[in-house]
Short mmCIF file of C-alpha atoms in Angstrom, two decimals:
data_model
loop_
_atom_site.label_atom_id
_atom_site.label_comp_id
_atom_site.label_asym_id
_atom_site.label_seq_id
_atom_site.Cartn_x
_atom_site.Cartn_y
_atom_site.Cartn_z
CA MET Y 1 90.85 230.26 -86.48
CA VAL Y 2 90.23 229.61 -90.15
CA LEU Y 3 86.73 229.80 -91.56
CA GLY Y 4 85.49 227.35 -94.18
CA PRO Y 5 83.59 228.34 -97.35
CA ALA Y 6 80.24 227.35 -95.88
CA GLU Y 7 80.88 229.66 -92.93
CA TRP Y 8 81.91 232.59 -95.12
CA THR Y 9 78.75 232.10 -97.18
CA ALA Y 10 76.67 232.17 -94.02
CA ILE Y 11 78.40 235.35 -92.82
CA GLY Y 12 77.87 237.10 -96.16
CA LEU Y 13 74.24 236.02 -96.27
CA SER Y 14 73.58 237.14 -92.69
CA MET Y 15 75.08 240.57 -93.36
CA LYS Y 16 73.09 240.92 -96.56
CA VAL Y 17 69.80 239.84 -94.97
CA ALA Y 18 70.28 241.98 -91.86
CA ALA Y 19 71.35 245.05 -93.86
CA VAL Y 20 68.49 244.81 -96.36
CA SER Y 21 65.89 244.13 -93.67
CA THR Y 22 67.11 247.10 -91.59
CA LEU Y 23 67.13 249.41 -94.61
CA ILE Y 24 63.68 248.39 -95.85
CA GLY Y 25 62.17 248.54 -92.39
CA ALA Y 26 63.69 251.89 -91.41
CA VAL Y 27 61.16 254.20 -93.07
CA PRO Y 28 57.98 252.29 -92.08
CA ALA Y 29 59.37 251.98 -88.54
CA MET Y 30 60.05 255.71 -88.46
CA ALA Y 31 56.57 256.51 -89.70
CA LEU Y 32 54.92 254.24 -87.12
CA ALA Y 33 57.18 255.50 -84.34
CA TRP Y 34 56.26 259.12 -85.12
CA LEU Y 35 52.56 258.23 -85.33
CA LEU Y 36 52.63 256.46 -81.97
CA ALA Y 37 54.69 259.18 -80.34
CA ARG Y 38 53.00 262.28 -81.62
CA ARG Y 39 49.40 261.43 -82.48
CA SER Y 40 46.29 260.13 -80.76
CA PHE Y 41 43.69 258.30 -82.76
CA PRO Y 42 41.08 255.59 -82.30
CA GLY Y 43 42.74 252.19 -82.50
CA LYS Y 44 46.11 253.48 -81.37
CA THR Y 45 46.40 250.84 -78.66
CA LEU Y 46 45.49 248.14 -81.14
CA LEU Y 47 48.17 249.34 -83.53
CA ASP Y 48 50.68 249.43 -80.74
CA THR Y 49 49.77 245.86 -79.79
CA VAL Y 50 50.05 244.58 -83.33
CA VAL Y 51 53.46 246.20 -83.72
CA HIS Y 52 54.65 244.43 -80.57
CA LEU Y 53 53.24 241.01 -81.51
CA PRO Y 54 56.45 239.61 -83.09
CA LEU Y 55 58.23 240.48 -79.85
CA VAL Y 56 55.97 238.34 -77.69
CA LEU Y 57 54.94 235.56 -80.05
CA PRO Y 58 57.19 232.51 -80.42
CA PRO Y 59 59.34 233.14 -83.50
CA VAL Y 60 58.25 229.86 -85.11
CA ALA Y 61 54.62 230.98 -84.75
CA VAL Y 62 55.48 234.23 -86.52
CA GLY Y 63 57.19 232.21 -89.26
CA TYR Y 64 54.13 230.04 -89.64
CA VAL Y 65 51.83 233.09 -89.88
CA LEU Y 66 54.15 234.49 -92.55
CA LEU Y 67 53.91 231.19 -94.42
CA LEU Y 68 50.12 231.29 -94.35
CA SER Y 69 49.88 234.94 -95.35
CA LEU Y 70 52.77 235.24 -97.83
CA GLY Y 71 53.26 231.68 -99.06
CA ARG Y 72 52.60 230.56 -102.60
CA ARG Y 73 48.96 229.81 -101.92
CA SER Y 74 48.21 233.12 -100.22
CA ALA Y 75 46.68 236.13 -101.96
CA VAL Y 76 49.81 238.28 -101.66
CA GLY Y 77 52.28 235.49 -102.30
CA GLY Y 78 50.35 234.15 -105.24
CA TRP Y 79 50.09 237.62 -106.80
CA LEU Y 80 53.81 238.26 -106.39
CA LEU Y 81 54.66 234.94 -107.97
CA GLU Y 82 52.29 235.31 -110.88
CA HIS Y 83 52.94 238.95 -111.77
CA LEU Y 84 56.52 239.55 -110.68
CA GLY Y 85 57.90 236.04 -110.61
CA VAL Y 86 58.99 236.72 -107.07
CA ARG Y 87 58.79 234.08 -104.41
CA LEU Y 88 59.06 235.09 -100.78
CA ALA Y 89 58.82 231.81 -98.86
CA PHE Y 90 61.95 229.64 -98.95
CA THR Y 91 64.14 232.26 -100.61
CA TRP Y 92 66.49 234.90 -99.25
CA TYR Y 93 63.67 237.43 -99.73
CA GLY Y 94 61.78 235.37 -97.17
CA ALA Y 95 64.76 235.53 -94.83
CA VAL Y 96 64.67 239.33 -95.18
CA VAL Y 97 60.93 239.44 -94.47
CA ALA Y 98 61.30 237.20 -91.42
CA ALA Y 99 64.21 239.27 -90.06
CA MET Y 100 62.35 242.51 -90.70
CA VAL Y 101 59.15 241.38 -89.00
CA MET Y 102 60.99 240.05 -85.96
CA SER Y 103 63.16 243.14 -85.49
CA PHE Y 104 60.43 245.69 -86.32
CA PRO Y 105 59.04 246.10 -82.79
CA LEU Y 106 62.51 246.78 -81.41
CA VAL Y 107 63.25 249.41 -84.04
CA VAL Y 108 59.87 251.11 -83.53
CA ARG Y 109 60.31 251.17 -79.77
CA GLY Y 110 63.75 252.72 -80.00
CA MET Y 111 62.67 255.34 -82.48
CA ARG Y 112 59.46 256.13 -80.60
CA LEU Y 113 61.33 256.70 -77.37
CA ALA Y 114 63.78 258.99 -79.13
CA ILE Y 115 60.97 261.07 -80.66
CA GLU Y 116 59.09 261.31 -77.38
CA LEU Y 117 62.21 262.75 -75.77
CA VAL Y 118 62.27 265.64 -78.25
CA ASP Y 119 60.65 268.68 -76.66
CA PRO Y 120 57.36 269.14 -78.54
CA ARG Y 121 57.54 272.88 -77.89
CA LEU Y 122 60.48 273.08 -80.27
CA GLU Y 123 58.35 271.47 -82.94
CA GLN Y 124 55.45 273.80 -82.18
CA ALA Y 125 57.77 276.79 -82.38
CA ALA Y 126 58.92 275.68 -85.82
CA ARG Y 127 55.28 275.29 -86.92
CA THR Y 128 54.40 278.80 -85.76
CA LEU Y 129 57.34 280.07 -87.78
CA GLY Y 130 55.72 278.60 -90.87
CA ALA Y 131 57.39 275.23 -91.36
CA SER Y 132 55.30 272.37 -92.76
CA PRO Y 133 54.96 269.19 -90.65
CA ALA Y 134 57.36 267.42 -92.99
CA ARG Y 135 59.94 270.18 -92.68
CA VAL Y 136 59.51 270.20 -88.90
CA PHE Y 137 60.17 266.49 -88.83
CA LEU Y 138 63.23 266.61 -91.05
CA THR Y 139 64.86 269.71 -89.59
CA VAL Y 140 63.81 269.66 -85.93
CA THR Y 141 62.55 266.26 -84.75
CA LEU Y 142 64.84 263.90 -86.62
CA PRO Y 143 68.16 265.62 -85.87
CA LEU Y 144 67.30 265.81 -82.18
CA ALA Y 145 66.14 262.19 -82.10
CA LEU Y 146 68.93 260.87 -84.27
CA ARG Y 147 70.90 259.20 -81.51
CA GLY Y 148 67.95 257.14 -80.35
CA VAL Y 149 66.85 256.42 -83.91
CA LEU Y 150 70.32 255.08 -84.62
CA ALA Y 151 70.26 252.97 -81.49
CA GLY Y 152 66.93 251.51 -82.59
CA LEU Y 153 68.30 250.67 -86.02
CA VAL Y 154 71.41 249.01 -84.62
CA LEU Y 155 69.25 246.97 -82.28
CA GLY Y 156 67.12 245.93 -85.23
CA PHE Y 157 70.21 245.02 -87.25
CA VAL Y 158 71.65 242.88 -84.49
CA ARG Y 159 68.27 241.23 -83.91
CA SER Y 160 68.11 240.41 -87.61
CA LEU Y 161 71.55 238.82 -87.41
CA GLY Y 162 70.39 236.52 -84.66
CA GLU Y 163 66.99 235.64 -86.13
CA PHE Y 164 66.32 231.91 -86.22
CA GLY Y 165 62.80 230.59 -85.57
CA ALA Y 166 60.87 232.68 -88.07
CA THR Y 167 63.63 232.36 -90.66
CA ILE Y 168 63.85 228.57 -90.57
CA THR Y 169 60.06 228.24 -90.72
CA PHE Y 170 59.36 230.80 -93.45
CA ALA Y 171 62.59 230.78 -95.44
CA GLY Y 172 63.85 227.27 -94.80
CA ASN Y 173 67.47 226.22 -94.37
CA THR Y 174 69.04 226.21 -97.84
CA ALA Y 175 72.80 226.75 -97.92
CA GLY Y 176 73.73 229.95 -99.74
CA GLN Y 177 70.14 231.14 -99.93
CA THR Y 178 68.70 231.21 -96.46
CA ARG Y 179 71.26 229.52 -94.20
CA THR Y 180 72.21 232.54 -92.14
CA LEU Y 181 74.69 232.32 -89.25
CA SER Y 182 72.14 231.12 -86.69
CA LEU Y 183 70.85 228.47 -89.09
CA ALA Y 184 74.41 227.44 -89.97
CA LEU Y 185 75.12 227.05 -86.28
CA TYR Y 186 72.02 224.89 -85.90
CA THR Y 187 73.02 222.77 -88.92
CA SER Y 188 76.57 222.25 -87.62
CA SER Y 189 75.23 221.17 -84.28
CA GLN Y 190 73.03 218.57 -86.01
CA SER Y 191 75.86 216.90 -87.93
CA PRO Y 192 78.18 214.49 -86.16
CA GLY Y 193 81.70 215.79 -85.75
CA ASP Y 194 80.91 219.36 -86.75
CA GLU Y 195 81.30 220.85 -83.28
CA ALA Y 196 84.40 222.80 -84.32
CA SER Y 197 82.40 224.56 -87.03
CA ALA Y 198 79.67 225.38 -84.52
CA MET Y 199 82.21 226.97 -82.15
CA ARG Y 200 83.73 229.02 -84.96
CA ILE Y 201 80.30 230.37 -85.86
CA VAL Y 202 79.66 231.35 -82.24
CA VAL Y 203 82.93 233.31 -82.21
CA VAL Y 204 81.95 235.05 -85.46
CA CYS Y 205 78.52 236.00 -84.04
CA VAL Y 206 80.10 237.48 -80.93
CA ALA Y 207 82.62 239.42 -83.04
CA LEU Y 208 79.91 240.80 -85.34
CA CYS Y 209 77.77 241.98 -82.44
CA LEU Y 210 80.79 243.62 -80.84
CA VAL Y 211 81.55 245.49 -84.06
CA ALA Y 212 77.92 246.60 -84.39
CA VAL Y 213 77.79 247.94 -80.83
CA LEU Y 214 81.15 249.72 -81.16
CA ALA Y 215 80.08 251.27 -84.47
CA SER Y 216 76.85 252.50 -82.93
CA GLU Y 217 78.73 254.03 -79.98
CA PHE Y 218 81.15 255.75 -82.35
CA LEU Y 219 78.39 257.12 -84.55
CA SER Y 220 76.28 258.41 -81.67
CA ARG Y 221 79.29 260.18 -80.21
CA ARG Y 222 79.97 261.83 -83.57
CA ILE Y 223 76.38 263.08 -83.69
CA THR Y 224 76.62 264.60 -80.22
CA THR Y 225 79.88 266.42 -80.91
CA ASN Y 226 78.61 267.68 -84.27
CA ARG Y 227 75.60 269.17 -82.58
CA GLY Y 228 77.72 271.00 -79.97
CA MET C 1 68.53 247.78 -43.03
CA SER C 2 68.67 249.91 -46.13
CA ALA C 3 65.87 249.67 -48.69
CA HIS C 4 68.26 248.04 -51.13
CA SER C 5 69.37 245.21 -48.89
CA ARG C 6 65.78 244.61 -47.77
CA GLU C 7 64.86 244.26 -51.42
CA SER C 8 67.70 241.83 -52.05
CA GLY C 9 66.74 239.84 -48.99
CA PHE C 10 63.16 239.59 -50.14
CA LEU C 11 64.26 238.51 -53.63
CA ALA C 12 66.55 235.87 -52.16
CA CYS C 13 63.67 234.49 -50.09
CA VAL C 14 61.39 234.32 -53.12
CA MET C 15 64.04 232.53 -55.16
CA LEU C 16 64.69 229.98 -52.41
CA ALA C 17 60.98 229.35 -52.03
CA VAL C 18 60.57 228.73 -55.74
CA ALA C 19 63.62 226.47 -55.86
CA GLY C 20 62.32 224.54 -52.91
CA CYS C 21 59.05 223.70 -54.61
CA THR C 22 60.07 220.34 -56.05
CA ARG C 23 57.42 218.01 -57.34
CA PRO C 24 56.88 214.89 -55.24
CA ALA C 25 58.57 211.80 -56.75
CA PRO C 26 56.19 210.01 -59.16
CA GLU C 27 54.93 206.68 -57.98
CA THR C 28 55.29 205.10 -61.41
CA GLN C 29 58.52 205.82 -63.23
CA THR C 30 57.89 207.61 -66.52
CA ILE C 31 59.53 205.91 -69.46
CA HIS C 32 61.13 208.45 -71.77
CA VAL C 33 61.17 207.50 -75.44
CA PHE C 34 63.13 209.53 -77.98
CA ALA C 35 61.79 208.58 -81.39
CA ALA C 36 62.25 209.65 -84.99
CA ALA C 37 59.57 212.12 -86.08
CA SER C 38 58.30 209.74 -88.76
CA THR C 39 57.13 207.28 -86.09
CA ARG C 40 54.96 209.81 -84.28
CA SER C 41 51.44 208.68 -85.10
CA ALA C 42 52.23 204.97 -84.73
CA LEU C 43 54.19 205.37 -81.51
CA GLU C 44 51.63 207.62 -79.85
CA ARG C 45 49.00 204.95 -80.40
CA ILE C 46 51.30 202.19 -79.14
CA ALA C 47 52.29 204.23 -76.09
CA ALA C 48 48.65 204.87 -75.24
CA GLU C 49 47.93 201.15 -75.52
CA PHE C 50 50.91 200.32 -73.30
CA GLU C 51 49.77 202.81 -70.68
CA ARG C 52 46.29 201.32 -70.79
CA ARG C 53 47.57 197.77 -70.33
CA THR C 54 50.25 198.32 -67.72
CA GLY C 55 49.35 201.59 -66.02
CA GLY C 56 52.84 202.86 -66.71
CA LYS C 57 53.56 206.34 -68.04
CA VAL C 58 55.26 206.88 -71.36
CA ASP C 59 56.62 210.23 -72.47
CA CYS C 60 57.59 210.54 -76.14
CA ASN C 61 59.95 213.10 -77.61
CA PHE C 62 59.76 213.29 -81.42
CA ALA C 63 62.36 214.97 -83.59
CA SER C 64 64.78 214.17 -86.37
CA SER C 65 67.11 211.32 -85.32
CA SER C 66 70.09 213.67 -85.45
CA VAL C 67 68.51 216.09 -82.98
CA LEU C 68 67.60 213.23 -80.64
CA ALA C 69 71.12 211.80 -80.71
CA ARG C 70 72.50 215.21 -79.77
CA GLN C 71 70.00 215.55 -76.96
CA ILE C 72 70.93 212.14 -75.54
CA GLU C 73 74.58 213.05 -75.81
CA ALA C 74 73.90 216.24 -73.89
CA GLY C 75 72.36 214.26 -71.06
CA ALA C 76 68.65 214.55 -71.76
CA PRO C 77 66.63 211.93 -69.85
CA CYS C 78 66.03 209.08 -72.27
CA ASP C 79 65.26 205.41 -71.77
CA LEU C 80 64.62 204.20 -75.31
CA PHE C 81 66.00 205.61 -78.54
CA LEU C 82 64.22 204.82 -81.81
CA SER C 83 66.30 206.16 -84.68
CA ALA C 84 65.52 206.28 -88.40
CA ASP C 85 69.22 206.09 -89.14
CA PRO C 86 71.76 203.53 -87.89
CA THR C 87 74.45 206.21 -88.19
CA TRP C 88 73.01 208.10 -85.25
CA VAL C 89 72.64 204.97 -83.15
CA LYS C 90 76.31 204.25 -83.77
CA TYR C 91 77.09 207.85 -82.81
CA VAL C 92 75.39 207.49 -79.45
CA GLN C 93 76.89 204.03 -78.95
CA GLU C 94 80.37 205.47 -79.39
CA LYS C 95 79.62 207.81 -76.53
CA ARG C 96 78.91 204.71 -74.42
CA LEU C 97 75.36 205.85 -73.79
CA LEU C 98 73.49 202.83 -75.14
CA ARG C 99 73.22 199.26 -73.93
CA ASP C 100 74.86 197.44 -76.84
CA ASP C 101 72.98 194.24 -76.16
CA SER C 102 69.65 196.03 -76.54
CA VAL C 103 70.24 197.42 -80.03
CA ARG C 104 67.94 195.79 -82.55
CA GLU C 105 66.30 196.59 -85.85
CA LEU C 106 62.64 197.35 -85.36
CA LEU C 107 61.27 198.71 -88.60
CA ARG C 108 62.00 199.37 -92.22
CA ASN C 109 60.65 202.16 -94.36
CA GLN C 110 60.45 203.09 -98.01
CA LEU C 111 60.85 206.24 -100.06
CA VAL C 112 57.93 207.41 -102.13
CA LEU C 113 57.50 210.23 -104.60
CA VAL C 114 54.64 212.49 -103.72
CA VAL C 115 52.83 215.38 -105.42
CA GLN C 116 49.97 217.66 -104.45
CA ALA C 117 46.56 216.04 -104.18
CA GLY C 118 44.65 216.31 -107.42
CA LYS C 119 47.78 216.21 -109.53
CA SER C 120 49.45 213.18 -111.09
CA ALA C 121 52.61 212.18 -112.91
CA THR C 122 54.00 209.09 -114.60
CA VAL C 123 57.48 208.40 -113.38
CA ASN C 124 60.18 206.42 -115.13
CA TRP C 125 62.96 205.60 -112.71
CA SER C 126 65.94 206.11 -114.95
CA ALA C 127 68.50 208.75 -115.84
CA ASP C 128 66.79 209.35 -119.19
CA PHE C 129 63.59 210.46 -117.52
CA ASP C 130 62.82 214.12 -118.25
CA VAL C 131 62.37 215.07 -114.63
CA ASP C 132 62.27 218.80 -115.40
CA ALA C 133 59.29 218.41 -117.71
CA VAL C 134 57.22 215.86 -115.81
CA LEU C 135 58.05 217.04 -112.29
CA PRO C 136 58.60 220.80 -112.53
CA GLY C 137 58.31 223.28 -109.73
CA THR C 138 59.71 223.10 -106.24
CA TRP C 139 60.94 219.90 -104.66
CA ALA C 140 60.76 219.37 -100.91
CA LEU C 141 63.31 217.10 -99.30
CA GLY C 142 64.55 216.44 -95.83
CA ASP C 143 67.72 218.43 -95.30
CA PRO C 144 70.40 216.08 -96.72
CA ASP C 145 72.91 217.46 -94.24
CA THR C 146 70.99 216.77 -91.09
CA VAL C 147 67.91 214.61 -91.65
CA PRO C 148 68.11 210.85 -92.44
CA LEU C 149 65.23 211.16 -94.91
CA GLY C 150 67.22 213.78 -96.77
CA ARG C 151 70.26 211.56 -96.89
CA TYR C 152 68.34 208.63 -98.38
CA ALA C 153 66.53 210.92 -100.83
CA ARG C 154 69.77 212.44 -102.02
CA GLN C 155 71.29 208.98 -102.52
CA ALA C 156 68.38 207.97 -104.73
CA LEU C 157 68.45 211.24 -106.68
CA GLU C 158 72.20 211.00 -107.25
CA ARG C 159 71.94 207.41 -108.47
CA LEU C 160 69.20 208.52 -110.88
CA ARG C 161 71.36 211.46 -112.06
CA TRP C 162 68.44 213.75 -111.22
CA TRP C 163 70.17 215.51 -108.32
CA GLU C 164 71.97 218.14 -110.40
CA ARG C 165 68.79 218.99 -112.28
CA VAL C 166 66.64 219.23 -109.19
CA ARG C 167 68.87 220.68 -106.47
CA SER C 168 68.52 224.33 -107.53
CA ARG C 169 64.78 224.18 -106.97
CA THR C 170 64.81 222.26 -103.72
CA ILE C 171 63.63 223.44 -100.35
CA THR C 172 64.42 221.47 -97.25
CA ALA C 173 62.55 220.60 -94.09
CA ALA C 174 63.83 219.87 -90.62
CA ASP C 175 62.14 216.49 -90.21
CA ALA C 176 60.29 213.84 -92.22
CA PRO C 177 56.64 214.83 -91.65
CA ALA C 178 57.47 218.46 -92.43
CA VAL C 179 58.53 217.44 -95.93
CA LEU C 180 55.02 216.30 -96.84
CA ARG C 181 53.48 219.29 -95.06
CA LEU C 182 55.35 221.56 -97.46
CA VAL C 183 53.57 219.89 -100.37
CA ALA C 184 50.22 219.98 -98.60
CA LEU C 185 50.74 223.70 -97.83
CA GLY C 186 51.42 224.37 -101.48
CA GLU C 187 54.99 225.55 -100.96
CA ALA C 188 56.37 222.55 -102.84
CA ASP C 189 55.07 220.60 -105.83
CA VAL C 190 57.00 217.35 -105.40
CA ALA C 191 58.52 215.60 -102.43
CA LEU C 192 60.45 212.47 -101.56
CA GLY C 193 59.06 211.24 -98.29
CA TYR C 194 58.62 208.13 -96.20
CA ALA C 195 55.87 205.70 -97.18
CA SER C 196 54.79 205.76 -93.54
CA ASP C 197 54.19 209.52 -93.56
CA VAL C 198 51.79 209.28 -96.47
CA VAL C 199 49.33 207.09 -94.58
CA GLY C 200 46.53 209.39 -93.50
CA ALA C 201 48.28 212.48 -94.86
CA GLU C 202 46.06 215.07 -96.46
CA GLY C 203 46.82 217.15 -99.48
CA VAL C 204 49.32 214.74 -101.03
CA VAL C 205 49.18 211.76 -103.34
CA VAL C 206 51.81 209.11 -104.09
CA VAL C 207 52.89 208.84 -107.71
CA GLY C 208 55.54 206.19 -107.30
CA GLU C 209 57.69 204.12 -104.98
CA VAL C 210 61.39 204.70 -105.32
CA PRO C 211 63.08 201.41 -106.28
CA ALA C 212 64.83 200.04 -103.21
CA ASP C 213 68.13 199.50 -104.99
CA LEU C 214 68.60 203.25 -105.39
CA TYR C 215 69.20 203.97 -101.72
CA GLU C 216 70.54 202.21 -98.67
CA PRO C 217 67.92 200.31 -96.70
CA ILE C 218 66.06 202.52 -94.25
CA ARG C 219 66.46 200.68 -91.00
CA TYR C 220 64.93 201.93 -87.79
CA LEU C 221 66.96 200.75 -84.82
CA ILE C 222 65.77 200.80 -81.25
CA ALA C 223 68.00 200.65 -78.19
CA ALA C 224 67.88 201.23 -74.47
CA THR C 225 70.17 203.77 -72.89
CA THR C 226 72.70 202.74 -70.26
CA ASN C 227 70.74 204.41 -67.49
CA ALA C 228 67.30 203.31 -68.66
CA THR C 229 64.72 202.58 -66.00
CA PRO C 230 63.82 198.88 -65.52
CA ALA C 231 60.31 199.59 -66.80
CA ALA C 232 61.82 200.47 -70.18
CA ALA C 233 62.59 196.80 -70.85
CA GLU C 234 58.87 196.09 -70.57
CA LEU C 235 58.08 198.78 -73.13
CA LEU C 236 60.80 197.50 -75.43
CA ASP C 237 59.28 194.01 -75.32
CA PHE C 238 55.88 195.50 -76.06
CA LEU C 239 57.27 197.40 -79.04
CA VAL C 240 58.54 194.24 -80.67
CA GLY C 241 55.38 192.35 -79.79
CA PRO C 242 52.41 191.55 -82.09
CA ALA C 243 50.11 194.40 -80.97
CA ALA C 244 52.70 197.08 -81.66
CA SER C 245 53.80 195.41 -84.92
CA ASP C 246 50.22 195.57 -86.09
CA VAL C 247 50.04 199.32 -85.46
CA PHE C 248 53.36 199.87 -87.22
CA ARG C 249 52.22 197.90 -90.27
CA ARG C 250 48.98 199.85 -90.49
CA SER C 251 51.01 203.05 -90.31
CA GLY C 252 52.96 202.13 -93.42
CA PHE C 253 56.12 200.65 -91.92
CA ALA C 254 57.59 197.25 -92.63
CA VAL C 255 58.24 195.38 -89.40
CA SER C 256 61.67 193.73 -89.26
CA GLY C 257 61.55 190.00 -88.99
CA ASP C 258 58.41 189.78 -91.15
#
């Protein structure tokens, strides 16, 4: 099975968008996950709901909301364009934003679950021994939760790879810029006689997901043995 | 019985009950029309009028002609296919899914150059025209790879030698009305759209009609599918009749045979 240049471009773009969106979203997701797992505060349920919105809303609706709130005419989008010359909508930055927003709830859920499984008494013990909350997090909570945190990140990465609705609405479908694998698949299926290309892309998607899952399994096993 | 098999039995019963709830057969056959997105406002009005006059039911599915052709090919229920591109009609015909004797040209359309409302530009349709200076910013086009509007637009731009200058700042939309929406939303500054989409559109203003010799004629073909219901023939006759032609003309189309 030989891949054409358009397909290779789509693969490269998908990897780039998914990697960047996972990296950028990791720290905010971690912060929110810790907040939701370890703290009570007024409005916690509301925050939890908002975090989960991209999971339950139709992806195109999320894309449209992004367009209204980050497009050229919006406050944020306009500011970015005027002061930094950066345009989010209809660029690969937009594809990153769309992927990040859509995969965020999954990453937060995974991380939150992992943190909740860490025995809080261990954290309390570390506090009584004089460690600051930050030190407790970095040296006690995170290492113990690492496996679940990793699983959450991999899930987010794979979700970003497969993102379609929000991407095509907010970032458009420009080859080389925003035509990720799912959009390339959609485009091939819309052109007469391009079914072979569509099938090739499906095979690539399956292969990429397989690699991601295997890598995550390998890494989580390494973490467990290192701890023992 | 173990708890597990009781659970499975209950689930099986629920699934059978749900599957068994079929809707009673409709007394009037619904006529399914698959039509190019650019015909939406006109066709919805015509369909409503048809339903009023005959009591029949019309169900319209609007999308880019390429999407519709694929849906018909995949077996979606369709009686009439109104395509903005003869290429896609030929595609479906080759799959032996259309009644060849029913294929006819219904409408024609035109390309227009559009900018945001409140702005203006004087356009000179030649290769010498400084398109970067007079029409800067982002251009919105139908996707040239998948949308007929995009194909026609690209033809015109290539003939004008503007394509190379404009393509790096182009964003694409999945169907014709979406192209103008991008300008209205402020995401694009210029667009090449159908004359029919501009009628009644807010937030955009036409600055010029693209000369017809720069692109192939935009011909909307209509055809009945091979398994169309008999009622579809009635709707087809209505669509080529004077009442429907009037609605099409008022929506910015040119009716074939005029």
